[in-house]
Coordinates of C-alpha atoms and ligand atoms in Angstrom, one line a residue:
M70 CA 7.0 -52.5 40.3
I71 CA 8.4 -49.0 40.2
Q72 CA 11.0 -47.9 42.8
A73 CA 10.2 -44.4 44.1
L74 CA 10.8 -42.1 47.1
F75 CA 7.9 -41.3 49.4
F76 CA 7.6 -38.0 51.3
D77 CA 4.8 -37.7 53.9
G78 CA 4.4 -33.9 53.3
K79 CA 5.3 -33.1 56.9
S80 CA 9.1 -33.8 57.0
T81 CA 11.9 -33.9 54.5
V82 CA 12.6 -37.6 55.2
A83 CA 12.5 -39.7 52.0
T84 CA 11.3 -43.3 52.3
P85 CA 12.1 -45.8 49.5
V86 CA 8.9 -47.4 48.3
A87 CA 7.7 -49.7 45.6
L88 CA 4.7 -48.6 43.4
R89 CA 2.3 -51.1 41.8
V90 CA -0.9 -50.5 39.9
D91 CA -3.7 -52.9 40.3
G92 CA -7.5 -52.6 39.6
G93 CA -7.3 -48.8 39.2
L94 CA -5.5 -48.4 42.5
L95 CA -2.0 -47.2 43.2
H96 CA -0.4 -49.4 45.8
I97 CA 2.5 -47.9 47.7
Q98 CA 4.6 -50.4 49.7
A99 CA 7.4 -49.9 52.1
A100 CA 9.0 -51.9 54.8
G101 CA 6.4 -52.2 57.5
W102 CA 3.5 -50.3 55.9
Q103 CA 1.5 -49.9 52.8
R104 CA -1.3 -47.6 51.5
C105 CA -3.3 -47.5 48.4
E106 CA -5.0 -44.6 46.5
R107 CA -7.7 -44.4 43.9
A108 CA -6.4 -43.1 40.5
E109 CA -9.0 -40.2 40.5
S110 CA -7.5 -38.8 43.7
L111 CA -4.0 -38.5 42.3
E112 CA -2.4 -35.5 40.6
F113 CA 0.7 -35.8 38.4
T114 CA 3.5 -33.3 38.1
P115 CA 5.7 -34.1 35.1
P116 CA 9.5 -33.8 35.3
Y117 CA 10.8 -30.3 34.6
A118 CA 14.4 -29.3 34.3
R119 CA 16.2 -31.0 37.3
S120 CA 13.1 -31.6 39.4
A121 CA 11.7 -35.1 39.5
A122 CA 8.4 -36.3 38.4
R123 CA 5.8 -36.5 41.1
V124 CA 2.6 -38.3 42.0
N125 CA 0.8 -36.1 44.5
L126 CA -1.5 -37.8 47.0
P127 CA -4.6 -36.1 48.4
D128 CA -3.2 -35.6 52.0
G129 CA -0.2 -33.6 50.8
A130 CA 2.2 -36.6 50.7
L131 CA 3.9 -37.4 47.4
C132 CA 6.0 -39.9 45.6
E133 CA 9.0 -38.9 43.5
V134 CA 9.2 -41.2 40.4
P135 CA 12.1 -41.7 38.0
P136 CA 11.3 -39.8 34.8
G137 CA 11.6 -43.0 32.7
D138 CA 8.7 -44.6 34.7
F139 CA 6.4 -41.6 34.9
L140 CA 4.5 -41.9 31.6
G141 CA 4.1 -45.7 32.0
L142 CA 2.7 -45.2 35.5
R143 CA 0.2 -42.6 34.3
R144 CA -1.0 -44.9 31.5
A145 CA -1.4 -47.8 33.9
L146 CA -3.6 -45.6 36.1
A147 CA -5.6 -44.6 32.9
K148 CA -4.4 -41.0 33.3
P149 CA -3.1 -40.1 29.8
P150 CA -0.3 -37.5 29.7
G151 CA -1.3 -33.9 28.7
L152 CA -0.2 -32.6 25.2
I153 CA 2.6 -30.5 26.6
E154 CA 4.1 -33.5 28.5
L155 CA 3.8 -35.6 25.4
I156 CA 5.6 -32.9 23.4
E157 CA 8.3 -32.4 26.0
S158 CA 8.9 -36.2 26.3
R159 CA 9.9 -36.6 22.7
W160 CA 12.5 -34.3 21.0
R161 CA 10.9 -35.1 17.6
Y162 CA 7.6 -33.7 18.8
A163 CA 9.4 -30.7 20.2
L164 CA 11.0 -30.0 16.8
L165 CA 7.7 -30.6 15.1
S166 CA 5.9 -28.1 17.3
L167 CA 8.7 -25.6 16.7
A168 CA 8.2 -26.1 13.0
V169 CA 4.4 -25.7 13.4
I170 CA 4.9 -22.4 15.3
A171 CA 7.3 -21.1 12.6
A172 CA 4.8 -22.0 9.9
C173 CA 2.0 -20.2 11.8
V174 CA 4.1 -17.0 12.2
A175 CA 5.1 -17.2 8.5
S176 CA 1.4 -17.7 7.5
V177 CA 0.4 -14.7 9.5
Y178 CA 3.1 -12.6 7.7
V179 CA 2.5 -13.9 4.2
W180 CA -1.3 -14.3 4.2
G181 CA -2.8 -13.0 7.4
I182 CA -1.4 -9.5 7.3
P183 CA -2.3 -8.8 3.6
I184 CA -5.8 -10.1 4.2
A185 CA -6.1 -7.8 7.3
V186 CA -4.6 -4.9 5.4
G187 CA -7.2 -5.4 2.6
I188 CA -10.1 -5.4 5.1
I189 CA -8.7 -2.4 7.0
V190 CA -8.0 -0.3 3.9
E191 CA -11.3 -1.2 2.4
R192 CA -13.1 0.2 5.4
A193 CA -10.7 3.0 6.2
P194 CA -12.0 6.5 5.3
R195 CA -10.2 8.4 2.6
T196 CA -9.3 11.0 5.2
L197 CA -6.7 8.5 6.4
D198 CA -5.0 8.5 2.9
S199 CA -5.0 12.3 3.1
H200 CA -3.5 12.4 6.6
F201 CA -0.7 9.9 5.5
G202 CA 0.0 12.0 2.4
K203 CA 0.2 15.4 4.1
S204 CA 2.5 14.1 7.0
T205 CA 4.9 12.5 4.5
L206 CA 5.0 15.6 2.4
T207 CA 5.8 17.7 5.5
Q208 CA 8.6 15.3 6.4
L209 CA 10.1 15.3 3.0
E210 CA 10.2 19.1 3.0
S211 CA 11.6 19.4 6.5
Y212 CA 14.4 17.0 5.7
G213 CA 15.2 19.0 2.6
L214 CA 14.6 16.0 0.4
I215 CA 12.4 18.0 -1.9
G216 CA 12.7 21.6 -2.8
P217 CA 10.1 24.2 -1.9
K218 CA 6.9 24.7 -4.0
R219 CA 7.5 26.6 -7.1
A220 CA 5.7 27.9 -10.2
A221 CA 5.3 25.3 -13.0
T222 CA 7.4 25.8 -16.1
P223 CA 5.6 26.0 -19.5
R224 CA 6.6 22.4 -20.2
E225 CA 5.1 21.3 -16.9
E226 CA 1.9 23.1 -17.7
R227 CA 1.7 21.3 -21.0
L228 CA 2.4 18.0 -19.2
S229 CA -0.4 18.7 -16.7
R230 CA -2.9 19.4 -19.4
R231 CA -2.0 16.2 -21.3
F232 CA -2.1 14.1 -18.2
A233 CA -5.5 15.5 -17.2
Q234 CA -6.8 14.0 -20.5
L235 CA -5.0 10.7 -19.9
A236 CA -6.2 10.3 -16.3
G237 CA -9.8 11.4 -17.1
G238 CA -12.2 8.6 -16.5
T239 CA -10.1 6.8 -13.9
A240 CA -11.9 8.7 -11.1
V241 CA -8.7 8.8 -9.1
P242 CA -8.3 12.2 -7.4
Y243 CA -4.7 13.5 -7.9
Q244 CA -2.7 16.7 -8.1
L245 CA 0.6 17.1 -9.8
D246 CA 3.4 18.7 -7.9
F247 CA 6.6 19.5 -9.8
R248 CA 9.6 20.1 -7.5
D249 CA 13.4 20.1 -7.6
F250 CA 14.8 17.0 -5.9
P251 CA 18.4 17.5 -4.5
A252 CA 18.8 13.7 -4.5
G253 CA 18.2 13.3 -8.2
P254 CA 15.7 12.1 -10.7
N255 CA 12.6 10.7 -9.0
A256 CA 8.9 10.5 -9.0
F257 CA 6.4 9.1 -6.5
A258 CA 2.8 9.3 -5.4
L259 CA 1.8 10.1 -1.8
P260 CA -1.4 8.4 -0.5
D261 CA -3.4 11.7 -0.5
G262 CA -3.1 11.8 -4.3
T263 CA -0.1 14.1 -4.7
I264 CA 2.1 12.9 -7.5
L265 CA 5.6 14.4 -7.1
M266 CA 7.9 14.6 -10.1
S267 CA 11.4 16.0 -10.0
S268 CA 12.7 18.5 -12.5
E269 CA 15.8 16.2 -12.7
I270 CA 13.7 13.4 -14.3
E271 CA 12.2 15.9 -16.7
A272 CA 15.7 16.9 -17.7
L273 CA 16.6 13.3 -18.7
T274 CA 14.2 13.3 -21.7
Q275 CA 12.8 15.7 -24.2
N276 CA 10.0 13.3 -24.9
D277 CA 6.7 14.1 -23.1
D278 CA 5.3 10.6 -23.8
A279 CA 8.0 9.1 -21.6
L280 CA 6.9 11.3 -18.7
M281 CA 3.3 10.4 -19.4
F282 CA 4.2 6.8 -18.6
V283 CA 5.9 7.8 -15.4
L284 CA 2.9 9.8 -14.2
A285 CA 0.4 7.2 -15.3
H286 CA 2.5 4.5 -13.4
E287 CA 2.2 6.7 -10.2
L288 CA -1.5 7.2 -10.9
G289 CA -1.7 3.3 -10.9
H290 CA -0.2 3.2 -7.4
L291 CA -3.0 5.7 -6.3
Y292 CA -5.7 3.7 -8.1
Y293 CA -4.8 0.5 -6.2
R294 CA -4.1 2.5 -3.0
H295 CA -0.6 0.9 -2.8
G296 CA 0.8 3.6 -0.5
V297 CA -1.8 3.4 2.2
K298 CA -1.7 -0.4 2.0
L299 CA 2.1 -0.3 2.5
L300 CA 1.7 2.0 5.6
A301 CA -1.1 -0.1 7.0
R302 CA 1.0 -3.2 6.6
A303 CA 4.0 -1.6 8.3
T304 CA 1.9 -0.4 11.2
L305 CA 0.1 -3.8 11.6
T306 CA 3.4 -5.7 11.4
S307 CA 5.0 -3.4 14.0
I308 CA 2.0 -3.8 16.3
L309 CA 2.2 -7.6 16.0
I310 CA 6.0 -7.7 16.6
T311 CA 5.6 -5.3 19.6
W312 CA 2.8 -7.4 21.0
Y313 CA 4.9 -10.6 20.6
A314 CA 8.2 -9.3 21.7
G315 CA 7.0 -7.0 24.4
D316 CA 7.6 -3.3 25.0
V317 CA 11.4 -3.6 25.4
S318 CA 12.1 -4.3 21.8
N319 CA 9.5 -1.8 20.5
A320 CA 12.1 0.5 18.9
L321 CA 13.9 -2.5 17.3
A322 CA 10.6 -3.8 15.9
L323 CA 9.8 -0.5 14.4
A324 CA 13.3 -0.2 12.8
T325 CA 12.9 -3.7 11.3
V326 CA 9.6 -2.9 9.9
G327 CA 10.9 0.3 8.3
V328 CA 13.5 -1.7 6.4
L329 CA 11.1 -4.5 5.5
N330 CA 8.5 -2.2 4.1
L331 CA 10.5 0.5 2.4
R332 CA 9.4 -0.5 -1.1
Y333 CA 6.3 -1.6 -3.0
S334 CA 6.2 -5.3 -3.8
R335 CA 7.0 -6.6 -7.2
E336 CA 3.3 -7.3 -7.7
A337 CA 2.4 -3.7 -6.9
E338 CA 4.9 -2.4 -9.4
A339 CA 3.7 -4.8 -12.1
Q340 CA 0.1 -3.7 -11.4
A341 CA 1.0 0.0 -11.7
D342 CA 2.9 -0.8 -14.9
A343 CA -0.1 -2.6 -16.4
F344 CA -2.3 0.3 -15.4
A345 CA 0.0 2.8 -17.1
I346 CA 0.4 0.7 -20.3
A347 CA -3.4 0.4 -20.6
R348 CA -3.9 4.1 -20.2
L349 CA -1.3 5.0 -22.7
R350 CA -2.6 2.4 -25.2
A351 CA -6.1 3.8 -24.9
A352 CA -4.7 7.3 -25.6
H353 CA -2.5 6.0 -28.5
I354 CA 0.6 7.1 -26.8
P355 CA 3.7 4.9 -27.4
T356 CA 5.5 3.4 -24.5
R357 CA 8.9 3.0 -26.2
P358 CA 10.0 6.5 -25.1
A359 CA 9.6 5.4 -21.4
A360 CA 11.9 2.5 -22.1
D361 CA 14.5 5.0 -23.5
L362 CA 14.0 7.1 -20.4
F363 CA 14.7 4.1 -18.1
R364 CA 17.8 3.2 -20.1
A365 CA 19.0 6.8 -19.7
M366 CA 18.3 6.6 -15.9
Q367 CA 20.2 3.3 -15.6
K368 CA 23.2 5.0 -17.4
T369 CA 23.2 8.1 -15.1
S370 CA 22.9 5.9 -12.0
S371 CA 25.8 3.6 -13.0
K372 CA 27.9 6.7 -13.8
G373 CA 27.5 7.8 -10.2
G374 CA 29.2 4.6 -9.1
E375 CA 28.1 2.0 -6.6
G376 CA 29.8 3.5 -3.7
K377 CA 28.4 7.0 -4.4
P378 CA 28.2 8.8 -1.0
R379 CA 24.6 9.5 0.1
K380 CA 23.8 13.2 0.2
F381 CA 21.3 12.8 3.0
A382 CA 21.0 10.6 6.1
V383 CA 17.5 9.7 5.1
E384 CA 16.7 9.4 1.4
P385 CA 13.6 8.2 -0.3
P386 CA 14.6 5.2 -2.5
D387 CA 15.6 6.6 -5.9
Y388 CA 13.4 5.8 -8.8
L389 CA 15.5 3.0 -10.1
S390 CA 15.9 1.2 -6.8
S391 CA 12.2 1.5 -5.9
H392 CA 11.0 0.9 -9.4
P393 CA 12.6 -2.1 -11.0
A394 CA 13.9 -0.9 -14.3
T395 CA 14.7 -4.5 -15.1
K396 CA 15.5 -5.8 -18.6
D397 CA 12.0 -7.4 -18.6
R398 CA 10.3 -4.1 -17.8
I399 CA 12.2 -2.2 -20.6
R400 CA 11.5 -5.1 -23.0
L401 CA 7.8 -4.9 -22.2
L402 CA 7.7 -1.2 -22.8
D403 CA 9.7 -1.5 -26.0
S404 CA 7.3 -4.1 -27.4
D405 CA 4.1 -2.5 -26.3
T406 CA 4.0 0.3 -28.9
P407 CA 0.7 0.9 -30.7
Ligands
ZN273 ZN1 6.0 2.2 -8.8

């Protein structure tokens, strides 16, 4: 017997009743009357917040049932609870489902997005790379982060000729663009194939072999289309966050993605390094001078001090922060000398 309250659906008067299940029927008994209903004709409303659990009868009447008796009553009437009710009825299930949701979101970010990026970039026309590259170059120029186009110096012409030999056979379209970078020594490749190198990085070494490594590393990023993958990933992540969070937090989502995707992954850097080492090895160019260059860069960057004020509101990450000049990397370049 379950004690419940009966409402006839016409007035707000609550009548105390006793509920009993027998032979697939729900018997409702009160002083002076009783009725019974077939299980198939009943609808169940689980308890939610402060509202009671309900058994709805076909004529609009209903019984309010104590939450503790609700699941038992459903089972007795062979009406198993729905998945949501089951989850809500047990805090362990609720925690478990939260964990499952978190795992799904993490899986989408860790595996789903990279797979989608791979498929999109594979099918995306090369004109997309060119578009991304040109718009980035225009932005860098308009912010004053790179100096205007200038004539190449004799050393830069020599570097260009040497690099053309080194890059020959890779079938990666590129063009070298030597500029002055007010923010300091730097080099990076834009998705359209433009490899930008600052005169400040050239000034750090007299050894052209070191600069061959830097250029070959950037060519590696182009070979693997790391830049366009990074942008595709940022765009896809922002679309997913916007879709999930709604339009209101659109701006926030984009800002978050900007920070999350500012740099290439460690894997991408290692890939570009391996590409450069293989090119240099094939051309019998030593890699040790590059290790010396990175040591010199580390020294100049530590001389500037940790709290060095930024010259610009927006700065592309400097070569050392975007390219891990870690001890391991320097050791690798030191040891890989033909
Ligand atoms: Zn890199």
